[in-house]
Tab-separated table of C-alpha atoms in Angstrom:
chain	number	residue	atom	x	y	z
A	1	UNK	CA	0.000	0.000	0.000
A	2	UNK	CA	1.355	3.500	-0.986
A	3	UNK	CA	1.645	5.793	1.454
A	4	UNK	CA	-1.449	8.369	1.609
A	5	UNK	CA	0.373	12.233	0.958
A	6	UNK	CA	-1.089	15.901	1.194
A	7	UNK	CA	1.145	18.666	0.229
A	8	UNK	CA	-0.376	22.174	0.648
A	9	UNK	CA	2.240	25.418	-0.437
A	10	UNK	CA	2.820	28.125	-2.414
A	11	UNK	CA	4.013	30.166	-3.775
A	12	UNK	CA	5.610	27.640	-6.830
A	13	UNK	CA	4.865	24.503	-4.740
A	14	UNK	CA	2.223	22.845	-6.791
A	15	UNK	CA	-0.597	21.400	-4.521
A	16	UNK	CA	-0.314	17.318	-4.117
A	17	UNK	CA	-2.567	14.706	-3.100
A	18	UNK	CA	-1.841	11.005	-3.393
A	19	UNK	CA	-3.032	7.606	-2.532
A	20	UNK	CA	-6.083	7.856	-1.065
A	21	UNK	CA	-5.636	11.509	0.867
A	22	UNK	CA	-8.804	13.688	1.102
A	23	UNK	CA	-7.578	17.445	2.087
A	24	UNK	CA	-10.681	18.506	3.957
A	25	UNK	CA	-11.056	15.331	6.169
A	26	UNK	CA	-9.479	15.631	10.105
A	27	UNK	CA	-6.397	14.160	10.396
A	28	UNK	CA	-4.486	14.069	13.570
A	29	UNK	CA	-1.840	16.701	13.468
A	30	UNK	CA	0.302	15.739	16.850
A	31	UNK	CA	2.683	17.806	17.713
A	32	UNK	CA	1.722	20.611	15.714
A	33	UNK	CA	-0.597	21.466	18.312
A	34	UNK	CA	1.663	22.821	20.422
A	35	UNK	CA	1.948	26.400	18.159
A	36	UNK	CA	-1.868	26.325	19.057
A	37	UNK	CA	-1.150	26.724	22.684
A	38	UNK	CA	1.941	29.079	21.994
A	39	UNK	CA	-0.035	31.261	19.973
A	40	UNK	CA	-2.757	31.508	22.826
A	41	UNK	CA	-0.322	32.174	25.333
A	42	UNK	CA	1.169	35.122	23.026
A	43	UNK	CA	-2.489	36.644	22.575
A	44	UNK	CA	-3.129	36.907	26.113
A	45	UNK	CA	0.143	38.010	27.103
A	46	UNK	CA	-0.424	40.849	24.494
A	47	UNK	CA	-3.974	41.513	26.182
A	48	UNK	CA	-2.698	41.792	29.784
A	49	UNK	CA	-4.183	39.104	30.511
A	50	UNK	CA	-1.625	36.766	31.331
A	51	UNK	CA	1.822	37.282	32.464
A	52	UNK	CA	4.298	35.004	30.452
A	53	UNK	CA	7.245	35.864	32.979
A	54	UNK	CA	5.604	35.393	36.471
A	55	UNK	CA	6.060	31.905	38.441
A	56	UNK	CA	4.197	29.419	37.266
A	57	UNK	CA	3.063	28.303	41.009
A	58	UNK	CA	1.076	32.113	40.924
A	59	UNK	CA	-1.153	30.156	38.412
A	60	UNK	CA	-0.785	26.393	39.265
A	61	UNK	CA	-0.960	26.280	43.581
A	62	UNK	CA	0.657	22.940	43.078
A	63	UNK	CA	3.533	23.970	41.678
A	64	UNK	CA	6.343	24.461	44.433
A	65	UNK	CA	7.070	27.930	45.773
A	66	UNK	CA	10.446	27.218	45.166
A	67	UNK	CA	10.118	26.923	41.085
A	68	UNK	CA	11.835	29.325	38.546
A	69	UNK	CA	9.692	27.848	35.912
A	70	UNK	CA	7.467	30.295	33.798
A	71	UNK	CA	5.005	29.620	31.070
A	72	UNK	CA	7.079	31.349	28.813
A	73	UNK	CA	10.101	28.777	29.194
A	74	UNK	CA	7.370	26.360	29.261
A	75	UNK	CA	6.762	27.700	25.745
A	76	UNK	CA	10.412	27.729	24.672
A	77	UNK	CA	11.419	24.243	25.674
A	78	UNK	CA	13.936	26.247	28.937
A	79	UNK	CA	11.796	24.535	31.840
A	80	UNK	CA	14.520	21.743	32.388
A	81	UNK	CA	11.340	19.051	32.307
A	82	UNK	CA	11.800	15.889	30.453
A	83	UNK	CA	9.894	15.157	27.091
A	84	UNK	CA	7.492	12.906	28.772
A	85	UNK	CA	6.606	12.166	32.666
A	86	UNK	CA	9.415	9.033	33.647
A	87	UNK	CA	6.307	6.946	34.728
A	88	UNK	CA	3.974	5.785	31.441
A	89	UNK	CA	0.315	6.246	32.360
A	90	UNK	CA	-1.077	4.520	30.127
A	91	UNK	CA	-0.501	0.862	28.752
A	92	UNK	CA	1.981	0.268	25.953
A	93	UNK	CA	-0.310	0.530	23.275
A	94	UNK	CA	-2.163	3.750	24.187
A	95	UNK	CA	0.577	5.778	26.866
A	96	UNK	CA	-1.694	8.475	27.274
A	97	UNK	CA	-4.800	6.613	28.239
A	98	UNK	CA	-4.546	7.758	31.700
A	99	UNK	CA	-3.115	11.041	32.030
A	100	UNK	CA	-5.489	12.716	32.938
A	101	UNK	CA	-6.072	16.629	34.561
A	102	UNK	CA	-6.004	15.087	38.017
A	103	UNK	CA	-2.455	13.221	36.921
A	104	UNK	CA	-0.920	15.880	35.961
A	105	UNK	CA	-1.466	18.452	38.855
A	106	UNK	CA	-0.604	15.536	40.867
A	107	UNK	CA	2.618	15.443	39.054
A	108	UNK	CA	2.920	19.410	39.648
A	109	UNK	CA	3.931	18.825	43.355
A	110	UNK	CA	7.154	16.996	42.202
A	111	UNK	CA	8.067	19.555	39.483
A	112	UNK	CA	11.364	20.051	40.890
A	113	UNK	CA	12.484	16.964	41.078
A	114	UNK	CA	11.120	15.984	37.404
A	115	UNK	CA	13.645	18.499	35.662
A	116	UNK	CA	16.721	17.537	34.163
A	117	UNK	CA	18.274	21.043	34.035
A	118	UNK	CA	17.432	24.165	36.052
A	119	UNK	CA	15.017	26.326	34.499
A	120	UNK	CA	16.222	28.868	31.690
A	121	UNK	CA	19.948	27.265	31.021
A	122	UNK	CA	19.010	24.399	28.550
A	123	UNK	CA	16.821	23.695	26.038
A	124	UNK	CA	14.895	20.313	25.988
A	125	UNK	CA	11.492	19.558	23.959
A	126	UNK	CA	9.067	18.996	26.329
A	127	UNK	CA	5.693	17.210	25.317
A	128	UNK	CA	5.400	17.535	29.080
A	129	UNK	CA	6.339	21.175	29.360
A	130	UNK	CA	3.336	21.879	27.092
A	131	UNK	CA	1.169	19.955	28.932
A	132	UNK	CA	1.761	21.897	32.127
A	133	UNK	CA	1.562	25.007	30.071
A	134	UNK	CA	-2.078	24.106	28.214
A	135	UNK	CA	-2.968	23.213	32.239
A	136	UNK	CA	-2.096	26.836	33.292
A	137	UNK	CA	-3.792	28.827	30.623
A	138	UNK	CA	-7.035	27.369	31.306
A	139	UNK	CA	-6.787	27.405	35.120
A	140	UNK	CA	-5.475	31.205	34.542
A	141	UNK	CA	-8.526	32.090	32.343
A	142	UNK	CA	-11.114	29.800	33.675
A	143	UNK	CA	-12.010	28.329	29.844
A	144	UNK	CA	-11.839	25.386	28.263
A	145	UNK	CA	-8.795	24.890	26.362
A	146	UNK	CA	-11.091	24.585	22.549
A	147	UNK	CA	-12.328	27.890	23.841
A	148	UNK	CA	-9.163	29.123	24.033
A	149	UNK	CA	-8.005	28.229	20.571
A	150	UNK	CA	-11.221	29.202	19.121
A	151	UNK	CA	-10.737	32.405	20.668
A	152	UNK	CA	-7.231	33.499	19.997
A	153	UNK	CA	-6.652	31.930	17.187
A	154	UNK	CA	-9.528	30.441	14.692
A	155	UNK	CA	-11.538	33.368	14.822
A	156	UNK	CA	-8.693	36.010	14.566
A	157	UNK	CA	-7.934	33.923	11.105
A	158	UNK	CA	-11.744	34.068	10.053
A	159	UNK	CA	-11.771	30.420	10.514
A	160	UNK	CA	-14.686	28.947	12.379
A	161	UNK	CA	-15.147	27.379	15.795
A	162	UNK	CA	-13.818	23.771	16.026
A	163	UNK	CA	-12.199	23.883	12.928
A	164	UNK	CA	-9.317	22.415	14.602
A	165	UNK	CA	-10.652	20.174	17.678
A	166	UNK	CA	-9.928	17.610	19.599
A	167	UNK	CA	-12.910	15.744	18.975
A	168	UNK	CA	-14.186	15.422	14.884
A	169	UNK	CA	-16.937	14.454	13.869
A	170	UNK	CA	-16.131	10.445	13.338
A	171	UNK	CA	-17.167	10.505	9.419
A	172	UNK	CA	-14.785	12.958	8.928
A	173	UNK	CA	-11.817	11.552	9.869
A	174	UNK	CA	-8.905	10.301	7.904
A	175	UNK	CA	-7.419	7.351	9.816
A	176	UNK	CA	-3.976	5.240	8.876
A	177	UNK	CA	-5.255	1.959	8.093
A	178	UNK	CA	-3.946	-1.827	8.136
A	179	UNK	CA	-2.716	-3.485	5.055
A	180	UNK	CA	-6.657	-5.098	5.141
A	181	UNK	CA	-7.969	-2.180	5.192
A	182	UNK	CA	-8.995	-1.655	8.568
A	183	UNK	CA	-8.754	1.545	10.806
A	184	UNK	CA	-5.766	1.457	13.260
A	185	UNK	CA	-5.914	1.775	16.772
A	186	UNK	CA	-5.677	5.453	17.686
A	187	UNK	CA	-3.578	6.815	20.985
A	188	UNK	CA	-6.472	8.719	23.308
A	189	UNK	CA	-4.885	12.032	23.322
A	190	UNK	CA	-7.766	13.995	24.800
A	191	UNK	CA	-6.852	14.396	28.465
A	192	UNK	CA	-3.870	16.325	29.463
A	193	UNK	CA	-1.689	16.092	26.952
A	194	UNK	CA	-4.394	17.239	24.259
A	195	UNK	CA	-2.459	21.051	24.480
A	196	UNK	CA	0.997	19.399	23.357
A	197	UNK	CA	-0.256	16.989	20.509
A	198	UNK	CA	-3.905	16.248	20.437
A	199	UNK	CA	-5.726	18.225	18.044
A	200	UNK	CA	-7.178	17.335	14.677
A	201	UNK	CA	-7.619	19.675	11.379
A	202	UNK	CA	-8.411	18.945	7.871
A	203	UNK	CA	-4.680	20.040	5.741
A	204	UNK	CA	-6.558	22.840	4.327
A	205	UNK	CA	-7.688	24.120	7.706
A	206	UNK	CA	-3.958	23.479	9.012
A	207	UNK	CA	-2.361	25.175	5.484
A	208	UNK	CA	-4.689	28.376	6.425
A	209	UNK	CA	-3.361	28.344	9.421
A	210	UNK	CA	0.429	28.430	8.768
A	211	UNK	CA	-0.334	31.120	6.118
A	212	UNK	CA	-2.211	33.396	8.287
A	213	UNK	CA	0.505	33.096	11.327
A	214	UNK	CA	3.813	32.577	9.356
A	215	UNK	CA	3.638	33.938	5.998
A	216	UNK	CA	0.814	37.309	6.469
A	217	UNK	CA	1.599	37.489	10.377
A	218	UNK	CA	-2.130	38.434	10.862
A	219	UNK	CA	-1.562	37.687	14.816
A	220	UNK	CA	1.584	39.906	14.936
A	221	UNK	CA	5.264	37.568	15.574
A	222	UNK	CA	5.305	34.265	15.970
A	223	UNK	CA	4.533	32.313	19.076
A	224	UNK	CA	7.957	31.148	20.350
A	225	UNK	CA	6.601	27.530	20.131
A	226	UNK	CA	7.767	27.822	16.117
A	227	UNK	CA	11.368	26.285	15.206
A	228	UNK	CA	13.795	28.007	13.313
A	229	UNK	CA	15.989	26.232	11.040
A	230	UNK	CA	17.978	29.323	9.278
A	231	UNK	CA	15.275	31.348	6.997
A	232	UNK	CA	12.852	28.984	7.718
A	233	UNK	CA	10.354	28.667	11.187
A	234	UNK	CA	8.902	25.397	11.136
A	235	UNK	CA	6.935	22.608	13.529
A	236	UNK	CA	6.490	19.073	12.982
A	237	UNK	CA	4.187	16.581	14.654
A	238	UNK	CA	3.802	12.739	14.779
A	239	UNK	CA	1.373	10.117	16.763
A	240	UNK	CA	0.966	6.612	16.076
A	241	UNK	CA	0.432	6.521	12.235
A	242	UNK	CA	0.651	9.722	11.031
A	243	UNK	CA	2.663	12.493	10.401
A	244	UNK	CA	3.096	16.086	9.503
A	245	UNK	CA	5.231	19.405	8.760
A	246	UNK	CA	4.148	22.807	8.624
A	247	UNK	CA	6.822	25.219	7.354
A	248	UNK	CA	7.099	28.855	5.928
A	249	UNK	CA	10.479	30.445	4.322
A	250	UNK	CA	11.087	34.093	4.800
A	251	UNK	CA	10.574	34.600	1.451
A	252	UNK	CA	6.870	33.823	1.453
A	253	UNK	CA	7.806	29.990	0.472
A	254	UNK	CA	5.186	27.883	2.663
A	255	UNK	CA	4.064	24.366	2.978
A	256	UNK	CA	1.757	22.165	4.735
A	257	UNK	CA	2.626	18.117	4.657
A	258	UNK	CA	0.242	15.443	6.188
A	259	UNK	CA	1.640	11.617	5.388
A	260	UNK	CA	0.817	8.373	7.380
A	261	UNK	CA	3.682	6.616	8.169
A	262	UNK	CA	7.105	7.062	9.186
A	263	UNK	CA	7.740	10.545	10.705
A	264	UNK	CA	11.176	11.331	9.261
A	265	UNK	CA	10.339	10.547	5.768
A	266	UNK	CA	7.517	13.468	6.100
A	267	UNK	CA	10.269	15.198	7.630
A	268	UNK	CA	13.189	14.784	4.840
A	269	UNK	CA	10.086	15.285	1.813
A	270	UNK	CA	9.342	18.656	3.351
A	271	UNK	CA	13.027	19.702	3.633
A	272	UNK	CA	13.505	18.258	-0.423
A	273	UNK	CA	9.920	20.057	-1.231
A	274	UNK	CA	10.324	23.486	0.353
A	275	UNK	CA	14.038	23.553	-0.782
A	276	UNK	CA	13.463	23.001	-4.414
A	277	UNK	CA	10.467	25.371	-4.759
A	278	UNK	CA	11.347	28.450	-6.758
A	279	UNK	CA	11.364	31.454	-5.245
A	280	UNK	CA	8.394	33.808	-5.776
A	281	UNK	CA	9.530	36.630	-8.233
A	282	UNK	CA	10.345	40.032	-6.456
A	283	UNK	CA	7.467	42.248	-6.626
A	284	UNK	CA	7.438	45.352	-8.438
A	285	UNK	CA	9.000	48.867	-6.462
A	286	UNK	CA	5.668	50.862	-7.438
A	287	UNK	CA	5.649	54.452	-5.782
C-alpha cells in the first residue's frame, strides 16, 4: 500500500494529493498542536491578561514555591522538564490513556524533582512542558482549552469554531489503516496532553493556518513555540500513524505536509519540497 500524501504550499509549490488523501477530512496533526497553545499564550500576554514571565506556582498552587519555571520557558522548551513524565500512564499501546487533569497536577507537586536542568539554562522539547503550560492557561482564564483556541486563534484567522478540535466528527476523519484495510488503533490524546499533541484539522484548515501566522503574520510575531531552522520557522508533529510538517520560508515559500507513516520521511520530503520550490519573483517597487 502507498503511502497516503497531502502537500499544501505556495508560492511555486504545486498542490499534491496522493493515494487515497482527502484534504478537507481531520487528520491528527500531533505535535503541531503545540503552536496552538503558543499562539494563545502570546495573545493573552499581548492583552494583559496573562503574564508570560511570572512563576508558574502564581497560576498552578501545586507547583512548588520554590520553582523558577514560567510559562514562557514552558513555551520555549527552557523549563529543564523531560519530554514525557518518567512513569507511562497509560498501557503500551495507548501511553496516554490515563493522564489525565487530576495526573498531571498531581505530578505538579514533584516539578522540581522531574527536571533535568534548572530552568532557563538548557533547552529540551518537552511534550510535558506543554502539557503543564495548556494546564495553566485554562486554570489562569477559567475556559476550556477549545475555547481558548477558538478564541485566539480560529476566529482572529476568520476560521470557524472547532475547525481544529480535539474531537471530529467520526465521518470525517482520515485514519492510517492496516494493510486489510482496517482503521488502526488510535492513541487517546484527549486528556492532558491534548495542548501538546492532540488536536485534529483537515490540511486545508492546518495550510490556512500556517499562512495566516507565518507567511501574512495576521496575529503579529510568531509564538515562540515555532522552530527556526535558518530562513525557515517550522513545527512538525507525529502520533501513532501519522505524520506532519508545517513550514514557511522568509521569502513567502510555505508548505503544509500530512503523510501516514514514518515521521522522518515526512520530515526529509518537506526539507527536499520546500528547498526546491522556486522562489516567488520580487514584486514590483511601485511608488
Amino acid at each position: 500500500m502507498r503511502t497516503p500524501t497531502c502537500l499544501l504550499g505556495g508560492p511555486g509549490i504545486e498542490d499534491r494529493v496522493a493515494h487515497g488523501h482527502d484534504p478537507d477530512r481531520f487528520v491528527e496533526i500531533g505535535s503541531l498542536s503545540k503552536v496552538f497553545t503558543g499562539t494563545v499564550l502570546a495573545a493573552l500576554a499581548g492583552q494583559g491578561a496573562l503574564d508570560p514571565d511570572a512563576p508558574l506556582h502564581e497560576i498552578l498552587p501545586e507547583v512548588p514555591r520554590t520553582s523558577a519555571i514560567t510559562p514562557r520557558r514552558l513555551a520555549e522548551h527552557t523549563s529543564g522538564l523531560p519530554r514525557l513524565l518518567p512513569v507511562p500512564t497509560g498501557p503500551p499501546d495507548d501511553p496516554y490513556a490515563d493522564f489525565t487533569e487530576t495526573a498531571l497536577r498531581d505530578a505538579l507537586r514533584d516539578l522540581e524533582a522531574l527536571r533535568r536542568s534548572p530552568a532557563g539554562e538548557e533547552e529540551e522539547y518537552s511534550n510535558l512542558g506543554y502539557a503543564v503550560l495548556g494546564l495553566a492557561l485554562t486554570t489562569a482564564t477559567g475556559r476550556t482549552y477549545q475555547e481558548l483556541v477558538d478564541a485566539h486563534v480560529l476566529r482572529p484567522l476568520d476560521l470557524a469554531a472547532g475547525a481544529v478540535t480535539a474531537r471530529p466528527p467520526g465521518d470525517l476523519r482520515l485514519v492510517p489503516r492496516t494493510l486489510l484495510g482496517r482503521p488502526r488503533p488510535l492513541w487517546n490524546l484527549t486528556g492532558a496532553i491534548l495542548p501538546s499533541g492532540g488536536l485534529w484539522a483537515t490540511p486545508r484548515t492546518m495550510a490556512r493556518v500556517l499562512v495566516g501566522l507565518l507567511v501574512e503574520r495576521r496575529l503579529g510575531a510568531p509564538a515562540p513555540t515555532w522552530r527556526r531552522a535558518g530562513p525557515t520557522l517550522w513545527h512538525n508533529g507525529a502520533t501513532r500513524d501519522a505524520s506532519v510538517v508545517a513550514a514557511a520560508h522568509d521569502d513567502g515559500r510555505w508548505l503544509l505536509l500530512h503523510r501516514f507513516g514514518d515521521p522522518a520521511k515526512t520530515d526529509r520530503l518537506a526539507v527536499a519540497t520546500l528547498t526546491a520550490a522556486p522562489a516567488p519573483a520580487p514584486r514590483p517597487d511601485i511608488r
